[in-house]
Amino acid sequence: MNNARIAMALILLCALQASAQPQEATQPMQRQHHLMPVPAVVQFQSGRLNIDASFAAAIVGHGDARLEAGVQRAARRLEGRTGLTFARTLAADPQAATLRIECRGPGLPVPSVNEDESYSLDVSDKQAALKAATAVGALRGLETFLQLLEGDRSGYYIPAVSIQDRPRFPWRGLLIDSGRHFEPVEVIKRNLDGMAAVKLNVLHWHLSEDQGFRVESKRYPKLHQLGSDGLYYTQEQIRDVIAYARDRGIRVMPEFDMPGHATSWLVAYPEFASAPGPYQVERRAGIFDPTFDPTREETYKFLEGFFTEMAGLFVDDYIHIGGDENNGRQWAASPQIQAFMKAKNIKDNHALQAYFNQRLSRILEKLGRKMIGWDEILHPDLPQDIVIQSWRGPKSLAEAARKGYDGILSAGYYIDLMYPASQHYKNDPVAADATLGEKELAHILGGEATMWGEWVSPETIDSRIWPRTAAIAERLWSPREVTDVDDMYRRLDRVSMELEELGLMHEKNLPMMLRRMADTREIGPLRTLVATVEPVKEYRRNQGRTATMLTPLTRLIDAARADARAGRELTLLVDDLLKDVPRFSRNRERLAMMFTEWRDARPALDAMIERSPILREAEQLPRDLADIGSAGLEALSYLAAASAPPDGWREAKMTMLDQAAKPKAEVEFAIIEPVRKLIILAAEMPALKSLPTSQWRERVQTVTAPKSR
Amino acid sequence: MNNARIAMALILLCALQASAQPQEATQPMQRQHHLMPVPAVVQFQSGRLNIDASFAAAIVGHGDARLEAGVQRAARRLEGRTGLTFARTLAADPQAATLRIECRGPGLPVPSVNEDESYSLDVSDKQAALKAATAVGALRGLETFLQLLEGDRSGYYIPAVSIQDRPRFPWRGLLIDSGRHFEPVEVIKRNLDGMAAVKLNVLHWHLSEDQGFRVESKRYPKLHQLGSDGLYYTQEQIRDVIAYARDRGIRVMPEFDMPGHATSWLVAYPEFASAPGPYQVERRAGIFDPTFDPTREETYKFLEGFFTEMAGLFVDDYIHIGGDENNGRQWAASPQIQAFMKAKNIKDNHALQAYFNQRLSRILEKLGRKMIGWDEILHPDLPQDIVIQSWRGPKSLAEAARKGYDGILSAGYYIDLMYPASQHYKNDPVAADATLGEKELAHILGGEATMWGEWVSPETIDSRIWPRTAAIAERLWSPREVTDVDDMYRRLDRVSMELEELGLMHEKNLPMMLRRMADTREIGPLRTLVATVEPVKEYRRNQGRTATMLTPLTRLIDAARADARAGRELTLLVDDLLKDVPRFSRNRERLAMMFTEWRDARPALDAMIERSPILREAEQLPRDLADIGSAGLEALSYLAAASAPPDGWREAKMTMLDQAAKPKAEVEFAIIEPVRKLIILAAEMPALKSLPTSQWRERVQTVTAPKSR
């Protein structure tokens, strides 16, 4: 595989060089497109392929049920968008087909990290020609084809284009944690559809946690009977999900977290714990003590039985054994375990866990599976064919690569931390300063977004995953050089709508949740507010520790989004205004509208909060929002009048913003920084006027830079 | 049952009389509430039961898994709305519980038309006491309890109230047609939740049609294999749906339509058709020829085998055999069938169908099931224990009742016809002029809303069923005297939001569909437009007959709703203004805002349509809307200035409105009539001024009445 990846990189390089020059008769064109992830090579040409009711696809070369089903799904989506009705059968004459798919073979029977996902798509006035080595490559190309759709007065069309595409990394995953909060099969399926739309190829299914054991075990039925509150996947459902994923060229890799994060197992089987039970399914969030006993042979016998059953259910090459956040307390407290360590000359808990992992790796090897685990499993005693999933960062990944281990990056892709898409987007699996050789680079297989499940429900999970995960998908698929954040957001907006056609609810559940909170249809002012705030970041949610896995996730924080729309818009508008030297008038009208809306939303919001106790925790927010809006309007009017604000104005506003910036109701304003800049600018106008205008721009940048606060 | 129902009616009468007088110490209060359906007797009192984190329910008397699950579901919904976390266990001490449920018994093992659904709910400062004879009655009371929730500055609470409640009719159904368009299990389940929320108790599941056979048959697998395009319910899924419905006190009555509407059966078994095959699954909408051959013994052998299998799957007392719209063409064209009729002295097709139904009724009788069918099955040769479902109207229902047949009404509840909720709401199963005796009245069991499936998809079906079906549910449950349309709409708005918490997508799919159509998030102007239009009514959709069951249902008509919000609001505002003699100034500001919005939406809509060919069919609508808005503004300004419009103004506007009233893109404006009234009023001002103001009101009513056009 490594050689193949190096070859791939070389091909890509050649292709990129080739793309810099016009080819033959076709004229390359600049054209704004909505492709996400951006393909390796895109060259628009003049011309268009009309999409009308005569649309028909043909498959030449290899055809199979998976590819045909994929073509039918794509055709239905195209029908939905265009309102056109196509023939349900494939075109009899491939030359006459609108979309001609040439597939050279089925690809691997089970989706794999070795799958060839490359494809090319050439669209002319006459036909779209999609070529791929495998059915999966063709499926990837179909998603690109759908993203190319445009419309105008003359109807729908695909612009003429030549695309050669292949992923930068072969492992592009999304972890869904069904352990902490159970997610029904329909949630998993619609997210698989979303993954396929942005060319992700691994569902990392986190299936056991302190808070829940989610797989039916026929061999050890007490696991799901006692450890799941009745919320688990039957084996039939799991097979269904695996088949559904395979249909979309997606691997399903199960994770059974051990030796820690294991409370729910030990509810059923306390005899395999490192301390006597009984245990209860954990309801809180955090890191807990219950840990498998790595010193007892019965533990391995049980785990071998369990993994043998699971290996018959899950078909992926890899089984994830977790391995993270073992706090070691039960081990330290057990004389018997301490004696075992002494006898075996195991010097610390990390070494004991390595011993445990070695035993597991032998079990998995017998079952023909490769082991993968979190950073902590990395230990010299472990075989080299394990894969390290890094929550620590590109540095630890590079380190593993130097030691010869394959790895994938998840640090920086923790979408549960509620950072904006831009932050994840900038995070590359290969650190810019990594001094890795080609062979070491090839060990970096890709990455995974991680949807940890502490604070997501079936109602909110889509909005935590999407659309931000599409930006991560692009990072893992597209050339490293594709890094324009503004352009990413422009395309993300379109992709977000396209994801809706797959049944994802990331957009549409927001107003529904606001209606429920406010107990009214008239949620305009609440939408205004929620567009300005974001959930608190990192693990600052629930620092009072009163919420559990049973707490309803229907508060303002659950409706709020990681990328507050108003925050992003305001930042762009203000940064643009700051550059408008010397008049600073650009965007003033739009800014005044936003500020006015914020200032004036308060009475309606106050009245709403009166009637809706669930919003009471947020009662300071309308006041803060009104103050921020008023401050913004004042700044604009000083700028417009080119008059100096009174003494103390700037300081008073800064104090107000500092207060407003403090999280309330576990959300925080995403509009503070740009307003701060405007206030500083207004206050600096007298000083600016004493300088030549040629120096204004630099001066403005300096005084409004965050550090100048 | 009939005696029981008469007794029930008497009890109800007594209760209503009792409710007219204050009882004991408690003081009855007028209070606006959101209950839907309105209970038989509601008496608010002073006081409130606070709902906080200490909420706990207790079950005394009979407890069972169904009731406990229902209590847990109710508690989760209450948690979702309030953001509070309750203990998951029932209260140990019933006296200390917030909600004390006293259930006298389990009720019938299988949901039945004979189920006792009555309950009482007494809420005081200390406790809510819910009493019911059966678990189903308690479930009904739980829904009422949830609808009572209110909030204010002091928190959430249930107002003190005394409710005695029972349904007016024992059969309150919703027909879902899965034949024409398949609806996945999750669609069925979320609609069952919606039904339970408004106390409907029969899912009439229309499972076979010309366009699809939707049930797995293990005995005749060709039925689902050849007749369904792979879109059918497995027997396991059907059992799951039946259990899910039973958990909510809802019957699941299957319909297998015959002898007509049978194309999909005959694809698999052409040998049972009245004309030689082969047959294809029908794609068009309409009435088609393929019909079972009622003259062949093999037909009955097959149907007996089939119904025997289905009787093992479906547990309801009734099996619906359809029987509607047999066009008789195949029978007329078959010499063999004609000979059979002659030999048996069967004089016409109706008699031949009665012969067929008699044979069916004997099969069903053997299986212990009662037969129900559409109007057409009524025939003197049929036994008296069949039930007639009337699509013809209350008159035909009364006629059946006089002949001693039980019946249910569906005429007037055809929600696929796209009439507003008010129209269905006014439709009573017992015609006001029906001269039926008590015994005959008791034959009228209730009614069913019918969601025929020609033009609904999983994406749109919720918005066709809800919220209008809640108004029908009220008609069938609440006392006949509950008929205030404005109050119904006020409550319907709240119920519509409550239905969303069950996962129903009637509200939230609308903006999603508009985003897809317009290919932008900025759908404001399109929302403005869609709020003013309704889908064409009756069967005026697809009169060009180009659409089939394979046509995407993603056009403007599919997003448009039967009760256009702007239409309803405008009607109320204008009717109110017309009564504001002599100044006609009431609501002017709000009206001017609406009209201005309509006038000004055009440029943005025009630009949107340029980019979105799927909206092209609607390109006249923004022009019409702008014209209507402008005309409204002109009328308002003539009224404000008390000046006469120029000659010809009224006529020109009427011509414009007549043009605008014509359907385009299969939608029609719901705002024409009120604007027409305003224009007439403005034009009539000079004439009015010649009258004493005491005569104005009557004169205005006369000239603006629809007939005066």
Coordinates of C-alpha atoms in Angstrom, one line a residue, chain B residues 253-502:
Chain B
M253 CA -56.7 -2.3 10.4
P254 CA -55.3 -3.5 7.1
E255 CA -57.0 -2.9 3.8
F256 CA -56.5 -5.1 0.9
D257 CA -58.5 -3.5 -1.9
M258 CA -60.5 -5.8 -4.2
P259 CA -61.9 -6.8 -6.6
G260 CA -60.7 -3.6 -8.4
H261 CA -57.6 -1.5 -7.6
A262 CA -55.9 -4.8 -7.9
T263 CA -53.3 -4.5 -10.6
S264 CA -50.3 -5.1 -8.4
W265 CA -51.7 -8.5 -7.3
L266 CA -52.4 -9.5 -10.8
V267 CA -48.8 -8.7 -11.9
A268 CA -47.9 -11.8 -9.9
Y269 CA -51.1 -13.8 -10.4
P270 CA -52.6 -12.9 -13.7
E271 CA -54.6 -16.2 -13.5
F272 CA -57.0 -14.6 -11.0
A273 CA -57.8 -11.6 -13.2
S274 CA -60.9 -11.1 -15.2
A275 CA -58.9 -10.7 -18.4
P276 CA -55.7 -12.3 -19.6
G277 CA -52.5 -10.7 -18.5
P278 CA -49.7 -10.0 -18.3
Y279 CA -50.0 -7.0 -16.1
Q280 CA -47.5 -4.3 -15.1
V281 CA -47.4 -2.4 -11.8
E282 CA -49.5 0.7 -12.6
R283 CA -47.6 4.0 -12.6
R284 CA -50.4 6.5 -13.3
A285 CA -53.1 7.8 -11.0
G286 CA -56.7 6.9 -11.8
I287 CA -59.1 4.0 -11.9
F288 CA -58.0 1.0 -13.9
D289 CA -59.4 -2.1 -15.4
P290 CA -57.6 -5.0 -13.8
T291 CA -60.1 -6.8 -11.5
F292 CA -60.2 -10.1 -9.8
D293 CA -62.3 -12.8 -11.5
P294 CA -65.2 -13.4 -9.1
T295 CA -66.4 -16.4 -11.0
R296 CA -63.5 -18.8 -10.5
E297 CA -63.2 -21.0 -7.4
E298 CA -59.4 -20.7 -7.7
T299 CA -59.7 -17.0 -6.9
Y300 CA -61.4 -17.7 -3.6
K301 CA -59.0 -20.5 -2.8
F302 CA -56.2 -18.0 -3.3
L303 CA -57.8 -15.3 -1.3
E304 CA -58.7 -17.7 1.5
G305 CA -55.0 -18.7 1.6
F306 CA -54.0 -15.1 1.6
F307 CA -56.4 -13.9 4.2
T308 CA -55.6 -16.9 6.4
E309 CA -51.9 -15.8 6.4
M310 CA -52.9 -12.1 7.0
A311 CA -55.2 -13.1 9.8
G312 CA -52.2 -14.6 11.5
L313 CA -50.3 -11.3 11.1
F314 CA -52.9 -8.6 11.8
V315 CA -54.8 -8.8 15.0
D316 CA -57.6 -6.3 14.6
D317 CA -61.2 -7.5 14.6
Y318 CA -61.7 -6.0 11.2
I319 CA -60.2 -6.6 7.8
H320 CA -61.0 -4.0 5.1
I321 CA -61.6 -5.4 1.7
G322 CA -61.9 -2.1 -0.2
G323 CA -64.5 -2.7 -2.8
D324 CA -64.4 0.8 -4.3
E325 CA -64.3 2.0 -7.9
N326 CA -64.5 -1.3 -9.7
N327 CA -65.2 0.0 -13.2
G328 CA -66.5 -3.3 -14.4
R329 CA -64.9 -3.2 -17.8
Q330 CA -63.1 -6.5 -17.6
W331 CA -66.3 -8.2 -16.3
A332 CA -68.4 -6.7 -19.2
A333 CA -65.8 -7.8 -21.7
S334 CA -65.5 -11.4 -20.5
P335 CA -68.0 -13.9 -22.2
Q336 CA -67.2 -16.4 -19.5
I337 CA -68.1 -13.9 -16.7
Q338 CA -71.2 -12.8 -18.5
A339 CA -72.2 -16.5 -18.9
F340 CA -71.6 -17.1 -15.2
M341 CA -73.9 -14.1 -14.3
K342 CA -76.6 -15.4 -16.5
A343 CA -76.4 -18.9 -15.1
K344 CA -76.5 -17.6 -11.5
N345 CA -79.1 -15.0 -12.3
I346 CA -76.8 -12.2 -11.2
K347 CA -78.3 -9.2 -12.8
D348 CA -75.5 -6.6 -12.8
N349 CA -72.0 -5.8 -11.8
H350 CA -73.1 -4.5 -8.4
A351 CA -74.8 -7.8 -7.8
L352 CA -71.7 -9.7 -9.0
Q353 CA -69.5 -7.7 -6.6
A354 CA -72.0 -8.5 -3.8
Y355 CA -71.6 -12.2 -4.7
F356 CA -67.8 -11.7 -4.5
N357 CA -68.1 -9.9 -1.2
Q358 CA -70.4 -12.6 0.2
R359 CA -67.8 -15.2 -0.5
L360 CA -65.1 -12.9 1.1
S361 CA -67.3 -12.4 4.1
R362 CA -67.6 -16.1 4.6
I363 CA -63.8 -16.4 4.4
L364 CA -63.3 -13.6 6.9
E365 CA -66.0 -15.0 9.2
K366 CA -64.2 -18.4 9.3
L367 CA -61.1 -16.4 10.3
G368 CA -63.0 -14.7 13.1
R369 CA -62.8 -11.3 11.4
K370 CA -65.4 -8.7 10.5
M371 CA -65.6 -7.2 7.1
I372 CA -65.5 -3.6 6.3
G373 CA -65.6 -1.9 2.9
W374 CA -66.4 1.2 1.0
D375 CA -69.9 2.4 0.2
E376 CA -70.1 0.2 -2.8
I377 CA -70.2 -3.0 -0.8
L378 CA -73.6 -2.2 0.7
H379 CA -76.0 -4.7 -0.8
P380 CA -79.0 -6.6 0.7
D381 CA -77.2 -9.9 0.2
L382 CA -74.5 -8.9 2.6
P383 CA -74.6 -9.9 6.3
Q384 CA -75.5 -7.1 8.9
D385 CA -72.3 -7.3 10.8
I386 CA -70.2 -5.7 8.0
V387 CA -69.2 -2.0 8.4
I388 CA -69.7 0.6 5.7
Q389 CA -67.0 3.2 5.2
S390 CA -68.6 6.1 3.4
W391 CA -66.8 8.2 0.8
R392 CA -70.2 9.4 -0.3
G393 CA -71.3 11.4 2.7
P394 CA -73.4 11.4 5.9
K395 CA -76.5 10.8 4.0
S396 CA -75.3 7.4 2.7
L397 CA -74.1 6.7 6.2
A398 CA -77.5 7.4 7.7
E399 CA -79.1 5.3 5.0
A400 CA -76.8 2.4 6.0
A401 CA -77.6 3.0 9.6
R402 CA -81.3 2.8 8.9
K403 CA -80.7 -0.6 7.2
G404 CA -79.0 -1.7 10.4
Y405 CA -75.4 -1.4 9.3
D406 CA -72.6 0.1 11.3
G407 CA -70.8 2.8 9.4
I408 CA -67.9 5.3 9.5
L409 CA -67.7 8.6 7.7
S410 CA -64.8 9.5 5.4
A411 CA -66.5 11.8 3.0
G412 CA -65.5 15.3 4.1
Y413 CA -62.4 14.0 5.7
Y414 CA -60.4 13.5 2.5
I415 CA -57.3 15.4 3.5
D416 CA -55.7 14.7 0.1
L417 CA -58.2 17.1 -1.4
M418 CA -56.3 20.0 0.1
Y419 CA -59.1 21.8 1.8
P420 CA -58.5 23.9 4.9
A421 CA -59.0 22.4 8.3
S422 CA -62.1 24.5 8.8
Q423 CA -63.9 22.6 6.1
H424 CA -63.2 19.2 7.6
Y425 CA -64.0 20.6 11.0
K426 CA -67.5 21.5 10.0
N427 CA -68.2 18.1 8.7
D428 CA -70.1 16.0 11.3
P429 CA -70.7 12.2 10.9
V430 CA -74.3 12.8 11.9
A431 CA -75.9 15.3 9.5
A432 CA -77.7 18.1 11.3
D433 CA -80.9 17.2 9.5
A434 CA -80.6 13.4 10.0
T435 CA -83.7 12.1 11.5
L436 CA -82.2 9.0 13.1
G437 CA -83.4 7.3 16.2
E438 CA -81.1 6.4 19.0
K439 CA -80.5 2.9 17.9
E440 CA -79.7 4.1 14.4
L441 CA -77.4 6.8 15.7
A442 CA -75.5 4.2 17.5
H443 CA -74.6 2.5 14.2
I444 CA -72.6 5.6 13.3
L445 CA -69.2 4.5 14.8
G446 CA -67.2 7.5 13.8
G447 CA -65.0 8.5 10.9
E448 CA -61.6 8.4 9.3
A449 CA -59.3 11.0 7.7
T450 CA -58.0 9.6 4.4
M451 CA -54.5 10.3 3.3
W452 CA -54.7 8.9 -0.2
G453 CA -51.2 8.5 -1.6
E454 CA -51.1 9.7 -5.2
W455 CA -49.1 12.8 -4.4
V456 CA -47.4 12.3 -1.2
S457 CA -43.8 11.2 -0.4
P458 CA -42.1 10.4 2.9
E459 CA -40.9 13.9 2.7
T460 CA -44.3 15.6 2.3
I461 CA -46.9 13.2 3.8
D462 CA -46.6 14.7 7.3
S463 CA -47.5 18.1 6.0
R464 CA -50.6 16.7 4.3
I465 CA -51.8 14.9 7.4
W466 CA -50.8 17.5 10.0
P467 CA -52.0 19.6 11.6
R468 CA -55.4 19.4 9.7
T469 CA -56.1 15.9 11.0
A470 CA -56.1 17.2 14.5
A471 CA -59.2 19.2 13.6
I472 CA -60.9 16.0 12.4
A473 CA -59.7 14.2 15.5
E474 CA -61.5 16.8 17.5
R475 CA -64.7 16.5 15.5
L476 CA -64.7 12.8 16.3
W477 CA -63.8 13.0 19.9
S478 CA -65.3 16.2 21.3
P479 CA -68.9 17.1 22.0
R480 CA -70.9 18.0 18.9
E481 CA -71.3 21.5 20.2
V482 CA -67.6 22.3 20.0
T483 CA -67.6 24.2 16.7
D484 CA -65.8 27.5 17.0
V485 CA -63.5 27.6 14.0
D486 CA -61.3 30.5 15.1
D487 CA -60.7 28.9 18.4
M488 CA -59.9 25.6 16.7
Y489 CA -57.3 27.4 14.6
R490 CA -55.8 29.0 17.7
R491 CA -55.4 25.7 19.3
L492 CA -54.3 24.0 16.1
D493 CA -51.3 26.2 16.0
R494 CA -50.1 25.0 19.4
V495 CA -50.9 21.4 18.6
S496 CA -48.9 21.6 15.4
M497 CA -45.9 22.5 17.5
E498 CA -46.5 19.8 20.0
L499 CA -46.7 17.3 17.1
E500 CA -43.2 18.3 16.1
E501 CA -41.8 16.9 19.4
L502 CA -42.8 13.5 18.1

